[in-house]
Amino acid sequence: AQSVTQLDSHVSVSEGTPVLLRCNYSSSYSPSLFWYVQHPNKGLQLLLKYTSAATLVKGINGFEAEFKKSETSFHLTKPSAHMSDAAEYFCVVRLPYGGATNKLIFGTGTLLAVQP
Amino acid sequence: GAGVSQSPRYKVTKRGQDVALRCDPISGHVSLYWYRQALGQGPEFLTYFNYEAQQDKSGLPNDRFSAERPEGSISTLTIQRTEQRDSAMYRCASSLAWPGGGRDEQFFGPGTRLTVL
């Protein structure tokens, strides 16, 4: 079965300091992995995706994530946090296409707070 | 261009009533998905369509839940005889292509917050 585990439900950083949001995945197949962000009263927005190309994936707003098969991890990072980064972040794995579906499996989310 | 829209944004209903939630996908998007998000949890898959055909409804919790997309564009998720446990955020997403079709990234709408009293 495919699943993702987000290791922290809440993370608080100071503006200008690095961000690290941790995610571990479980998959019987070579996974497709995503990070989505959810700002209050807005829809989920795709930050970045990994689909078996480069293991270091760059996304929008300065975020990036590294796929590490040996550690089954896909942690999200940003060198310097901005106040506008405060939001909820979801790590997501996608079921393989063999089942003719595009079903996304979401983690439970990490709420990022950015202190001035 | 316009993104995915959902209506109503908020719905309060009494237990036992039927509700219909609407999703208007991005124009030209082939696939449409419904998810349910309980408080403090990530979204959970309910069902999805390619054009008007319902391809996977494995996530629908029981037969009180149904969805349709009769003309391959707007979709309606219907919950009959609502129960308090149905209270959640219902999210819709659409993608330009069907699974494996390259541009199959899902774009999400703002959601409908359903509260069953």
mmCIF file with all atom_site columns, C-alpha atoms in Angstrom:
data_model
loop_
_atom_site.group_PDB
_atom_site.id
_atom_site.type_symbol
_atom_site.label_atom_id
_atom_site.label_alt_id
_atom_site.label_comp_id
_atom_site.label_asym_id
_atom_site.label_entity_id
_atom_site.label_seq_id
_atom_site.pdbx_PDB_ins_code
_atom_site.Cartn_x
_atom_site.Cartn_y
_atom_site.Cartn_z
_atom_site.occupancy
_atom_site.B_iso_or_equiv
_atom_site.pdbx_formal_charge
_atom_site.auth_seq_id
_atom_site.auth_comp_id
_atom_site.auth_asym_id
_atom_site.auth_atom_id
_atom_site.pdbx_PDB_model_num
ATOM 1   C CA . ALA A 1 1   ? 0.000   0.000  0.000   1.00 0.00 ? 1   ALA A CA 1
ATOM 2   C CA . GLN A 1 2   ? 1.113   3.514  -0.699  1.00 0.00 ? 2   GLN A CA 1
ATOM 3   C CA . SER A 1 3   ? 1.157   6.160  2.012   1.00 0.00 ? 3   SER A CA 1
ATOM 4   C CA . VAL A 1 4   ? 2.998   9.222  3.244   1.00 0.00 ? 4   VAL A CA 1
ATOM 5   C CA . THR A 1 5   ? 3.873   10.245 6.791   1.00 0.00 ? 5   THR A CA 1
ATOM 6   C CA . GLN A 1 6   ? 4.470   13.848 7.679   1.00 0.00 ? 6   GLN A CA 1
ATOM 7   C CA . LEU A 1 7   ? 6.595   13.793 10.761  1.00 0.00 ? 7   LEU A CA 1
ATOM 8   C CA . ASP A 1 8   ? 5.630   17.177 12.178  1.00 0.00 ? 8   ASP A CA 1
ATOM 9   C CA . SER A 1 9   ? 2.108   18.529 12.533  1.00 0.00 ? 9   SER A CA 1
ATOM 10  C CA . HIS A 1 10  ? 3.406   22.038 13.368  1.00 0.00 ? 10  HIS A CA 1
ATOM 11  C CA . VAL A 1 11  ? 6.656   23.806 12.504  1.00 0.00 ? 11  VAL A CA 1
ATOM 12  C CA . SER A 1 12  ? 7.545   27.329 13.573  1.00 0.00 ? 12  SER A CA 1
ATOM 13  C CA . VAL A 1 13  ? 10.457  29.287 12.131  1.00 0.00 ? 13  VAL A CA 1
ATOM 14  C CA . SER A 1 14  ? 11.636  32.878 12.192  1.00 0.00 ? 14  SER A CA 1
ATOM 15  C CA . GLU A 1 15  ? 11.497  34.945 9.051   1.00 0.00 ? 15  GLU A CA 1
ATOM 16  C CA . GLY A 1 16  ? 14.756  34.617 7.120   1.00 0.00 ? 16  GLY A CA 1
ATOM 17  C CA . THR A 1 17  ? 15.690  31.227 8.606   1.00 0.00 ? 17  THR A CA 1
ATOM 18  C CA . PRO A 1 18  ? 15.610  27.881 6.757   1.00 0.00 ? 18  PRO A CA 1
ATOM 19  C CA . VAL A 1 19  ? 12.489  25.755 6.476   1.00 0.00 ? 19  VAL A CA 1
ATOM 20  C CA . LEU A 1 20  ? 12.476  21.957 6.704   1.00 0.00 ? 20  LEU A CA 1
ATOM 21  C CA . LEU A 1 21  ? 9.213   19.998 6.445   1.00 0.00 ? 21  LEU A CA 1
ATOM 22  C CA . ARG A 1 22  ? 9.706   16.258 6.691   1.00 0.00 ? 22  ARG A CA 1
ATOM 23  C CA . CYS A 1 23  ? 7.926   13.538 4.746   1.00 0.00 ? 23  CYS A CA 1
ATOM 24  C CA . ASN A 1 24  ? 8.496   9.801  4.505   1.00 0.00 ? 24  ASN A CA 1
ATOM 25  C CA . TYR A 1 25  ? 6.723   7.635  1.984   1.00 0.00 ? 25  TYR A CA 1
ATOM 26  C CA . SER A 1 26  ? 5.817   4.013  1.629   1.00 0.00 ? 26  SER A CA 1
ATOM 27  C CA . SER A 1 27  ? 5.398   2.597  -1.845  1.00 0.00 ? 27  SER A CA 1
ATOM 28  C CA . SER A 1 28  ? 5.643   -0.745 -3.548  1.00 0.00 ? 28  SER A CA 1
ATOM 29  C CA . TYR A 1 29  ? 6.425   0.996  -6.819  1.00 0.00 ? 29  TYR A CA 1
ATOM 30  C CA . SER A 1 30  ? 8.615   3.830  -7.983  1.00 0.00 ? 30  SER A CA 1
ATOM 31  C CA . PRO A 1 31  ? 6.500   6.627  -6.582  1.00 0.00 ? 31  PRO A CA 1
ATOM 32  C CA . SER A 1 32  ? 5.321   9.947  -7.895  1.00 0.00 ? 32  SER A CA 1
ATOM 33  C CA . LEU A 1 33  ? 5.521   12.440 -5.048  1.00 0.00 ? 33  LEU A CA 1
ATOM 34  C CA . PHE A 1 34  ? 4.214   15.955 -4.638  1.00 0.00 ? 34  PHE A CA 1
ATOM 35  C CA . TRP A 1 35  ? 4.071   18.812 -2.195  1.00 0.00 ? 35  TRP A CA 1
ATOM 36  C CA . TYR A 1 36  ? 0.946   20.949 -2.090  1.00 0.00 ? 36  TYR A CA 1
ATOM 37  C CA . VAL A 1 37  ? 0.387   24.130 -0.083  1.00 0.00 ? 37  VAL A CA 1
ATOM 38  C CA . GLN A 1 38  ? -2.915  25.351 1.298   1.00 0.00 ? 38  GLN A CA 1
ATOM 39  C CA . HIS A 1 39  ? -3.368  28.955 2.318   1.00 0.00 ? 39  HIS A CA 1
ATOM 40  C CA . PRO A 1 40  ? -6.422  29.877 4.402   1.00 0.00 ? 40  PRO A CA 1
ATOM 41  C CA . ASN A 1 41  ? -9.623  30.048 2.383   1.00 0.00 ? 41  ASN A CA 1
ATOM 42  C CA . LYS A 1 42  ? -7.835  29.069 -0.785  1.00 0.00 ? 42  LYS A CA 1
ATOM 43  C CA . GLY A 1 43  ? -7.495  25.910 -2.827  1.00 0.00 ? 43  GLY A CA 1
ATOM 44  C CA . LEU A 1 44  ? -4.541  23.551 -2.696  1.00 0.00 ? 44  LEU A CA 1
ATOM 45  C CA . GLN A 1 45  ? -1.661  24.713 -4.874  1.00 0.00 ? 45  GLN A CA 1
ATOM 46  C CA . LEU A 1 46  ? 1.020   22.450 -6.322  1.00 0.00 ? 46  LEU A CA 1
ATOM 47  C CA . LEU A 1 47  ? 4.494   23.420 -5.097  1.00 0.00 ? 47  LEU A CA 1
ATOM 48  C CA . LEU A 1 48  ? 6.550   20.763 -6.842  1.00 0.00 ? 48  LEU A CA 1
ATOM 49  C CA . LYS A 1 49  ? 6.506   17.175 -8.052  1.00 0.00 ? 49  LYS A CA 1
ATOM 50  C CA . TYR A 1 50  ? 8.901   14.243 -8.419  1.00 0.00 ? 50  TYR A CA 1
ATOM 51  C CA . THR A 1 51  ? 8.278   11.714 -11.176 1.00 0.00 ? 51  THR A CA 1
ATOM 52  C CA . SER A 1 52  ? 11.557  9.709  -11.380 1.00 0.00 ? 52  SER A CA 1
ATOM 53  C CA . ALA A 1 53  ? 13.619  12.321 -13.206 1.00 0.00 ? 53  ALA A CA 1
ATOM 54  C CA . ALA A 1 54  ? 16.090  14.438 -11.186 1.00 0.00 ? 54  ALA A CA 1
ATOM 55  C CA . THR A 1 55  ? 16.100  13.589 -7.477  1.00 0.00 ? 55  THR A CA 1
ATOM 56  C CA . LEU A 1 56  ? 16.366  17.266 -6.498  1.00 0.00 ? 56  LEU A CA 1
ATOM 57  C CA . VAL A 1 57  ? 13.174  18.979 -7.528  1.00 0.00 ? 57  VAL A CA 1
ATOM 58  C CA . LYS A 1 58  ? 12.750  22.733 -7.606  1.00 0.00 ? 58  LYS A CA 1
ATOM 59  C CA . GLY A 1 59  ? 9.343   24.247 -7.145  1.00 0.00 ? 59  GLY A CA 1
ATOM 60  C CA . ILE A 1 60  ? 7.673   27.595 -6.914  1.00 0.00 ? 60  ILE A CA 1
ATOM 61  C CA . ASN A 1 61  ? 8.454   30.313 -4.363  1.00 0.00 ? 61  ASN A CA 1
ATOM 62  C CA . GLY A 1 62  ? 11.988  29.050 -3.713  1.00 0.00 ? 62  GLY A CA 1
ATOM 63  C CA . PHE A 1 63  ? 10.969  25.647 -2.360  1.00 0.00 ? 63  PHE A CA 1
ATOM 64  C CA . GLU A 1 64  ? 12.737  22.442 -3.282  1.00 0.00 ? 64  GLU A CA 1
ATOM 65  C CA . ALA A 1 65  ? 12.607  18.796 -2.267  1.00 0.00 ? 65  ALA A CA 1
ATOM 66  C CA . GLU A 1 66  ? 15.019  15.907 -2.545  1.00 0.00 ? 66  GLU A CA 1
ATOM 67  C CA . PHE A 1 67  ? 13.913  12.346 -3.254  1.00 0.00 ? 67  PHE A CA 1
ATOM 68  C CA . LYS A 1 68  ? 16.036  9.898  -1.257  1.00 0.00 ? 68  LYS A CA 1
ATOM 69  C CA . LYS A 1 69  ? 15.159  6.323  -2.048  1.00 0.00 ? 69  LYS A CA 1
ATOM 70  C CA . SER A 1 70  ? 17.495  4.865  0.589   1.00 0.00 ? 70  SER A CA 1
ATOM 71  C CA . GLU A 1 71  ? 15.724  6.866  3.281   1.00 0.00 ? 71  GLU A CA 1
ATOM 72  C CA . THR A 1 72  ? 12.257  6.749  1.663   1.00 0.00 ? 72  THR A CA 1
ATOM 73  C CA . SER A 1 73  ? 12.091  10.498 2.243   1.00 0.00 ? 73  SER A CA 1
ATOM 74  C CA . PHE A 1 74  ? 10.930  13.526 0.310   1.00 0.00 ? 74  PHE A CA 1
ATOM 75  C CA . HIS A 1 75  ? 11.608  16.476 2.623   1.00 0.00 ? 75  HIS A CA 1
ATOM 76  C CA . LEU A 1 76  ? 10.634  20.009 1.606   1.00 0.00 ? 76  LEU A CA 1
ATOM 77  C CA . THR A 1 77  ? 13.125  22.823 2.169   1.00 0.00 ? 77  THR A CA 1
ATOM 78  C CA . LYS A 1 78  ? 13.547  26.529 1.620   1.00 0.00 ? 78  LYS A CA 1
ATOM 79  C CA . PRO A 1 79  ? 16.697  28.482 2.477   1.00 0.00 ? 79  PRO A CA 1
ATOM 80  C CA . SER A 1 80  ? 14.954  31.536 3.877   1.00 0.00 ? 80  SER A CA 1
ATOM 81  C CA . ALA A 1 81  ? 11.388  31.714 5.148   1.00 0.00 ? 81  ALA A CA 1
ATOM 82  C CA . HIS A 1 82  ? 9.079   34.582 4.262   1.00 0.00 ? 82  HIS A CA 1
ATOM 83  C CA . MET A 1 83  ? 5.981   35.649 6.133   1.00 0.00 ? 83  MET A CA 1
ATOM 84  C CA . SER A 1 84  ? 3.875   34.682 3.118   1.00 0.00 ? 84  SER A CA 1
ATOM 85  C CA . ASP A 1 85  ? 5.051   31.060 3.470   1.00 0.00 ? 85  ASP A CA 1
ATOM 86  C CA . ALA A 1 86  ? 2.828   30.580 6.519   1.00 0.00 ? 86  ALA A CA 1
ATOM 87  C CA . ALA A 1 87  ? 0.340   27.915 5.422   1.00 0.00 ? 87  ALA A CA 1
ATOM 88  C CA . GLU A 1 88  ? -0.410  24.213 5.624   1.00 0.00 ? 88  GLU A CA 1
ATOM 89  C CA . TYR A 1 89  ? 1.765   21.894 3.550   1.00 0.00 ? 89  TYR A CA 1
ATOM 90  C CA . PHE A 1 90  ? 0.809   18.430 2.340   1.00 0.00 ? 90  PHE A CA 1
ATOM 91  C CA . CYS A 1 91  ? 3.090   15.676 1.136   1.00 0.00 ? 91  CYS A CA 1
ATOM 92  C CA . VAL A 1 92  ? 1.321   13.530 -1.451  1.00 0.00 ? 92  VAL A CA 1
ATOM 93  C CA . VAL A 1 93  ? 1.953   10.222 -3.224  1.00 0.00 ? 93  VAL A CA 1
ATOM 94  C CA . ARG A 1 94  ? 0.152   9.185  -6.373  1.00 0.00 ? 94  ARG A CA 1
ATOM 95  C CA . LEU A 1 95  ? -1.025  5.669  -7.122  1.00 0.00 ? 95  LEU A CA 1
ATOM 96  C CA . PRO A 1 96  ? 0.600   4.155  -10.221 1.00 0.00 ? 96  PRO A CA 1
ATOM 97  C CA . TYR A 1 97  ? -1.134  4.323  -13.547 1.00 0.00 ? 97  TYR A CA 1
ATOM 98  C CA . GLY A 1 98  ? -1.551  0.598  -13.792 1.00 0.00 ? 98  GLY A CA 1
ATOM 99  C CA . GLY A 1 99  ? -4.843  0.965  -12.055 1.00 0.00 ? 99  GLY A CA 1
ATOM 100 C CA . ALA A 1 100 ? -5.900  3.637  -14.549 1.00 0.00 ? 100 ALA A CA 1
ATOM 101 C CA . THR A 1 101 ? -6.365  6.137  -11.796 1.00 0.00 ? 101 THR A CA 1
ATOM 102 C CA . ASN A 1 102 ? -4.822  9.396  -10.761 1.00 0.00 ? 102 ASN A CA 1
ATOM 103 C CA . LYS A 1 103 ? -5.674  8.995  -7.099  1.00 0.00 ? 103 LYS A CA 1
ATOM 104 C CA . LEU A 1 104 ? -3.645  11.159 -4.749  1.00 0.00 ? 104 LEU A CA 1
ATOM 105 C CA . ILE A 1 105 ? -2.871  9.986  -1.222  1.00 0.00 ? 105 ILE A CA 1
ATOM 106 C CA . PHE A 1 106 ? -2.329  12.932 1.107   1.00 0.00 ? 106 PHE A CA 1
ATOM 107 C CA . GLY A 1 107 ? -0.396  13.132 4.348   1.00 0.00 ? 107 GLY A CA 1
ATOM 108 C CA . THR A 1 108 ? -2.001  14.703 7.384   1.00 0.00 ? 108 THR A CA 1
ATOM 109 C CA . GLY A 1 109 ? -0.344  18.070 6.769   1.00 0.00 ? 109 GLY A CA 1
ATOM 110 C CA . THR A 1 110 ? 2.224   20.300 8.448   1.00 0.00 ? 110 THR A CA 1
ATOM 111 C CA . LEU A 1 111 ? 1.204   23.744 9.600   1.00 0.00 ? 111 LEU A CA 1
ATOM 112 C CA . LEU A 1 112 ? 4.058   26.192 9.074   1.00 0.00 ? 112 LEU A CA 1
ATOM 113 C CA . ALA A 1 113 ? 4.156   29.333 11.182  1.00 0.00 ? 113 ALA A CA 1
ATOM 114 C CA . VAL A 1 114 ? 6.607   32.111 10.370  1.00 0.00 ? 114 VAL A CA 1
ATOM 115 C CA . GLN A 1 115 ? 7.500   34.497 13.172  1.00 0.00 ? 115 GLN A CA 1
ATOM 116 C CA . PRO A 1 116 ? 8.629   38.063 12.405  1.00 0.00 ? 116 PRO A CA 1
ATOM 117 C CA . GLY B 2 1   ? -7.783  32.198 -16.763 1.00 0.00 ? 1   GLY B CA 1
ATOM 118 C CA . ALA B 2 2   ? -10.331 31.129 -14.206 1.00 0.00 ? 2   ALA B CA 1
ATOM 119 C CA . GLY B 2 3   ? -9.463  28.299 -11.877 1.00 0.00 ? 3   GLY B CA 1
ATOM 120 C CA . VAL B 2 4   ? -11.647 25.544 -10.498 1.00 0.00 ? 4   VAL B CA 1
ATOM 121 C CA . SER B 2 5   ? -14.719 26.951 -8.816  1.00 0.00 ? 5   SER B CA 1
ATOM 122 C CA . GLN B 2 6   ? -17.043 25.301 -6.332  1.00 0.00 ? 6   GLN B CA 1
ATOM 123 C CA . SER B 2 7   ? -20.416 26.249 -4.995  1.00 0.00 ? 7   SER B CA 1
ATOM 124 C CA . PRO B 2 8   ? -21.689 26.854 -2.488  1.00 0.00 ? 8   PRO B CA 1
ATOM 125 C CA . ARG B 2 9   ? -18.599 27.747 -0.499  1.00 0.00 ? 9   ARG B CA 1
ATOM 126 C CA . TYR B 2 10  ? -20.425 27.013 2.728   1.00 0.00 ? 10  TYR B CA 1
ATOM 127 C CA . LYS B 2 11  ? -23.435 24.785 3.291   1.00 0.00 ? 11  LYS B CA 1
ATOM 128 C CA . VAL B 2 12  ? -25.234 24.164 6.552   1.00 0.00 ? 12  VAL B CA 1
ATOM 129 C CA . THR B 2 13  ? -27.949 21.536 6.532   1.00 0.00 ? 13  THR B CA 1
ATOM 130 C CA . LYS B 2 14  ? -29.949 19.456 8.935   1.00 0.00 ? 14  LYS B CA 1
ATOM 131 C CA . ARG B 2 15  ? -29.440 15.760 9.394   1.00 0.00 ? 15  ARG B CA 1
ATOM 132 C CA . GLY B 2 16  ? -31.491 13.780 6.926   1.00 0.00 ? 16  GLY B CA 1
ATOM 133 C CA . GLN B 2 17  ? -31.536 16.411 4.190   1.00 0.00 ? 17  GLN B CA 1
ATOM 134 C CA . ASP B 2 18  ? -30.004 15.897 0.760   1.00 0.00 ? 18  ASP B CA 1
ATOM 135 C CA . VAL B 2 19  ? -27.263 18.230 -0.475  1.00 0.00 ? 19  VAL B CA 1
ATOM 136 C CA . ALA B 2 20  ? -25.748 18.839 -3.889  1.00 0.00 ? 20  ALA B CA 1
ATOM 137 C CA . LEU B 2 21  ? -22.268 20.280 -4.249  1.00 0.00 ? 21  LEU B CA 1
ATOM 138 C CA . ARG B 2 22  ? -21.168 21.722 -7.547  1.00 0.00 ? 22  ARG B CA 1
ATOM 139 C CA . CYS B 2 23  ? -17.756 21.802 -9.210  1.00 0.00 ? 23  CYS B CA 1
ATOM 140 C CA . ASP B 2 24  ? -16.904 23.844 -12.287 1.00 0.00 ? 24  ASP B CA 1
ATOM 141 C CA . PRO B 2 25  ? -13.509 22.679 -13.597 1.00 0.00 ? 25  PRO B CA 1
ATOM 142 C CA . ILE B 2 26  ? -11.004 24.656 -15.604 1.00 0.00 ? 26  ILE B CA 1
ATOM 143 C CA . SER B 2 27  ? -12.244 24.943 -19.165 1.00 0.00 ? 27  SER B CA 1
ATOM 144 C CA . GLY B 2 28  ? -10.974 22.132 -21.355 1.00 0.00 ? 28  GLY B CA 1
ATOM 145 C CA . HIS B 2 29  ? -9.833  19.920 -18.499 1.00 0.00 ? 29  HIS B CA 1
ATOM 146 C CA . VAL B 2 30  ? -10.549 16.295 -19.209 1.00 0.00 ? 30  VAL B CA 1
ATOM 147 C CA . SER B 2 31  ? -10.425 14.797 -15.730 1.00 0.00 ? 31  SER B CA 1
ATOM 148 C CA . LEU B 2 32  ? -12.277 15.839 -12.601 1.00 0.00 ? 32  LEU B CA 1
ATOM 149 C CA . TYR B 2 33  ? -11.743 14.574 -9.053  1.00 0.00 ? 33  TYR B CA 1
ATOM 150 C CA . TRP B 2 34  ? -13.605 14.813 -5.761  1.00 0.00 ? 34  TRP B CA 1
ATOM 151 C CA . TYR B 2 35  ? -11.907 14.669 -2.359  1.00 0.00 ? 35  TYR B CA 1
ATOM 152 C CA . ARG B 2 36  ? -13.158 15.000 1.204   1.00 0.00 ? 36  ARG B CA 1
ATOM 153 C CA . GLN B 2 37  ? -11.082 16.641 3.924   1.00 0.00 ? 37  GLN B CA 1
ATOM 154 C CA . ALA B 2 38  ? -11.930 16.217 7.576   1.00 0.00 ? 38  ALA B CA 1
ATOM 155 C CA . LEU B 2 39  ? -10.675 18.749 10.076  1.00 0.00 ? 39  LEU B CA 1
ATOM 156 C CA . GLY B 2 40  ? -6.988  18.229 10.809  1.00 0.00 ? 40  GLY B CA 1
ATOM 157 C CA . GLN B 2 41  ? -6.555  15.677 8.039   1.00 0.00 ? 41  GLN B CA 1
ATOM 158 C CA . GLY B 2 42  ? -5.388  15.653 4.470   1.00 0.00 ? 42  GLY B CA 1
ATOM 159 C CA . PRO B 2 43  ? -7.885  15.282 1.633   1.00 0.00 ? 43  PRO B CA 1
ATOM 160 C CA . GLU B 2 44  ? -9.151  11.755 0.885   1.00 0.00 ? 44  GLU B CA 1
ATOM 161 C CA . PHE B 2 45  ? -10.060 10.618 -2.609  1.00 0.00 ? 45  PHE B CA 1
ATOM 162 C CA . LEU B 2 46  ? -13.730 10.016 -3.338  1.00 0.00 ? 46  LEU B CA 1
ATOM 163 C CA . THR B 2 47  ? -14.150 9.577  -7.089  1.00 0.00 ? 47  THR B CA 1
ATOM 164 C CA . TYR B 2 48  ? -13.000 10.797 -10.469 1.00 0.00 ? 48  TYR B CA 1
ATOM 165 C CA . PHE B 2 49  ? -14.170 11.241 -14.063 1.00 0.00 ? 49  PHE B CA 1
ATOM 166 C CA . ASN B 2 50  ? -12.606 11.278 -17.492 1.00 0.00 ? 50  ASN B CA 1
ATOM 167 C CA . TYR B 2 51  ? -14.969 13.396 -19.557 1.00 0.00 ? 51  TYR B CA 1
ATOM 168 C CA . GLU B 2 52  ? -18.417 12.190 -18.490 1.00 0.00 ? 52  GLU B CA 1
ATOM 169 C CA . ALA B 2 53  ? -17.345 8.685  -17.533 1.00 0.00 ? 53  ALA B CA 1
ATOM 170 C CA . GLN B 2 54  ? -16.889 7.870  -13.871 1.00 0.00 ? 54  GLN B CA 1
ATOM 171 C CA . GLN B 2 55  ? -13.624 5.916  -13.810 1.00 0.00 ? 55  GLN B CA 1
ATOM 172 C CA . ASP B 2 56  ? -13.127 5.226  -10.138 1.00 0.00 ? 56  ASP B CA 1
ATOM 173 C CA . LYS B 2 57  ? -15.590 5.573  -7.283  1.00 0.00 ? 57  LYS B CA 1
ATOM 174 C CA . SER B 2 58  ? -13.751 3.430  -4.796  1.00 0.00 ? 58  SER B CA 1
ATOM 175 C CA . GLY B 2 59  ? -13.486 6.268  -2.296  1.00 0.00 ? 59  GLY B CA 1
ATOM 176 C CA . LEU B 2 60  ? -17.202 6.974  -1.968  1.00 0.00 ? 60  LEU B CA 1
ATOM 177 C CA . PRO B 2 61  ? -17.946 5.940  1.631   1.00 0.00 ? 61  PRO B CA 1
ATOM 178 C CA . ASN B 2 62  ? -21.400 4.448  1.051   1.00 0.00 ? 62  ASN B CA 1
ATOM 179 C CA . ASP B 2 63  ? -24.347 4.496  -1.303  1.00 0.00 ? 63  ASP B CA 1
ATOM 180 C CA . ARG B 2 64  ? -25.641 7.809  0.045   1.00 0.00 ? 64  ARG B CA 1
ATOM 181 C CA . PHE B 2 65  ? -22.846 9.448  -1.932  1.00 0.00 ? 65  PHE B CA 1
ATOM 182 C CA . SER B 2 66  ? -23.015 9.791  -5.697  1.00 0.00 ? 66  SER B CA 1
ATOM 183 C CA . ALA B 2 67  ? -21.454 11.967 -8.352  1.00 0.00 ? 67  ALA B CA 1
ATOM 184 C CA . GLU B 2 68  ? -22.147 12.787 -11.954 1.00 0.00 ? 68  GLU B CA 1
ATOM 185 C CA . ARG B 2 69  ? -20.631 14.776 -14.781 1.00 0.00 ? 69  ARG B CA 1
ATOM 186 C CA . PRO B 2 70  ? -23.243 14.412 -17.525 1.00 0.00 ? 70  PRO B CA 1
ATOM 187 C CA . GLU B 2 71  ? -21.701 16.676 -20.170 1.00 0.00 ? 71  GLU B CA 1
ATOM 188 C CA . GLY B 2 72  ? -18.074 16.189 -19.307 1.00 0.00 ? 72  GLY B CA 1
ATOM 189 C CA . SER B 2 73  ? -17.727 19.594 -17.685 1.00 0.00 ? 73  SER B CA 1
ATOM 190 C CA . ILE B 2 74  ? -19.574 20.591 -14.494 1.00 0.00 ? 74  ILE B CA 1
ATOM 191 C CA . SER B 2 75  ? -19.882 17.896 -11.847 1.00 0.00 ? 75  SER B CA 1
ATOM 192 C CA . THR B 2 76  ? -22.250 17.456 -8.936  1.00 0.00 ? 76  THR B CA 1
ATOM 193 C CA . LEU B 2 77  ? -21.547 15.482 -5.782  1.00 0.00 ? 77  LEU B CA 1
ATOM 194 C CA . THR B 2 78  ? -24.779 14.514 -4.057  1.00 0.00 ? 78  THR B CA 1
ATOM 195 C CA . ILE B 2 79  ? -25.122 13.315 -0.495  1.00 0.00 ? 79  ILE B CA 1
ATOM 196 C CA . GLN B 2 80  ? -28.498 11.870 0.415   1.00 0.00 ? 80  GLN B CA 1
ATOM 197 C CA . ARG B 2 81  ? -29.893 11.690 3.937   1.00 0.00 ? 81  ARG B CA 1
ATOM 198 C CA . THR B 2 82  ? -26.956 13.569 5.376   1.00 0.00 ? 82  THR B CA 1
ATOM 199 C CA . GLU B 2 83  ? -25.463 12.568 8.713   1.00 0.00 ? 83  GLU B CA 1
ATOM 200 C CA . GLN B 2 84  ? -23.315 14.547 11.107  1.00 0.00 ? 84  GLN B CA 1
ATOM 201 C CA . ARG B 2 85  ? -20.265 12.474 10.174  1.00 0.00 ? 85  ARG B CA 1
ATOM 202 C CA . ASP B 2 86  ? -20.554 13.857 6.622   1.00 0.00 ? 86  ASP B CA 1
ATOM 203 C CA . SER B 2 87  ? -19.438 17.279 7.877   1.00 0.00 ? 87  SER B CA 1
ATOM 204 C CA . ALA B 2 88  ? -16.170 18.106 6.131   1.00 0.00 ? 88  ALA B CA 1
ATOM 205 C CA . MET B 2 89  ? -14.564 20.213 3.421   1.00 0.00 ? 89  MET B CA 1
ATOM 206 C CA . TYR B 2 90  ? -15.338 18.783 -0.016  1.00 0.00 ? 90  TYR B CA 1
ATOM 207 C CA . ARG B 2 91  ? -12.732 19.602 -2.609  1.00 0.00 ? 91  ARG B CA 1
ATOM 208 C CA . CYS B 2 92  ? -12.826 19.307 -6.349  1.00 0.00 ? 92  CYS B CA 1
ATOM 209 C CA . ALA B 2 93  ? -9.843  19.196 -8.690  1.00 0.00 ? 93  ALA B CA 1
ATOM 210 C CA . SER B 2 94  ? -9.383  19.005 -12.441 1.00 0.00 ? 94  SER B CA 1
ATOM 211 C CA . SER B 2 95  ? -6.532  18.077 -14.743 1.00 0.00 ? 95  SER B CA 1
ATOM 212 C CA . LEU B 2 96  ? -5.884  18.837 -18.382 1.00 0.00 ? 96  LEU B CA 1
ATOM 213 C CA . ALA B 2 97  ? -5.088  15.246 -19.265 1.00 0.00 ? 97  ALA B CA 1
ATOM 214 C CA . TRP B 2 98  ? -6.167  11.840 -18.020 1.00 0.00 ? 98  TRP B CA 1
ATOM 215 C CA . PRO B 2 99  ? -3.824  9.760  -15.858 1.00 0.00 ? 99  PRO B CA 1
ATOM 216 C CA . GLY B 2 100 ? -0.532  9.144  -17.613 1.00 0.00 ? 100 GLY B CA 1
ATOM 217 C CA . GLY B 2 101 ? -1.365  11.683 -20.246 1.00 0.00 ? 101 GLY B CA 1
ATOM 218 C CA . GLY B 2 102 ? 1.522   13.956 -19.399 1.00 0.00 ? 102 GLY B CA 1
ATOM 219 C CA . ARG B 2 103 ? -0.198  17.085 -18.174 1.00 0.00 ? 103 ARG B CA 1
ATOM 220 C CA . ASP B 2 104 ? -2.205  15.383 -15.477 1.00 0.00 ? 104 ASP B CA 1
ATOM 221 C CA . GLU B 2 105 ? -1.429  17.710 -12.582 1.00 0.00 ? 105 GLU B CA 1
ATOM 222 C CA . GLN B 2 106 ? -4.480  18.327 -10.450 1.00 0.00 ? 106 GLN B CA 1
ATOM 223 C CA . PHE B 2 107 ? -5.636  21.886 -9.846  1.00 0.00 ? 107 PHE B CA 1
ATOM 224 C CA . PHE B 2 108 ? -7.858  22.287 -6.803  1.00 0.00 ? 108 PHE B CA 1
ATOM 225 C CA . GLY B 2 109 ? -10.832 24.501 -6.115  1.00 0.00 ? 109 GLY B CA 1
ATOM 226 C CA . PRO B 2 110 ? -11.438 26.376 -2.832  1.00 0.00 ? 110 PRO B CA 1
ATOM 227 C CA . GLY B 2 111 ? -13.753 23.696 -1.502  1.00 0.00 ? 111 GLY B CA 1
ATOM 228 C CA . THR B 2 112 ? -17.244 23.564 -0.023  1.00 0.00 ? 112 THR B CA 1
ATOM 229 C CA . ARG B 2 113 ? -17.450 23.481 3.769   1.00 0.00 ? 113 ARG B CA 1
ATOM 230 C CA . LEU B 2 114 ? -20.394 21.238 4.661   1.00 0.00 ? 114 LEU B CA 1
ATOM 231 C CA . THR B 2 115 ? -21.810 21.292 8.160   1.00 0.00 ? 115 THR B CA 1
ATOM 232 C CA . VAL B 2 116 ? -24.551 18.839 9.099   1.00 0.00 ? 116 VAL B CA 1
ATOM 233 C CA . LEU B 2 117 ? -26.423 19.747 12.267  1.00 0.00 ? 117 LEU B CA 1
#
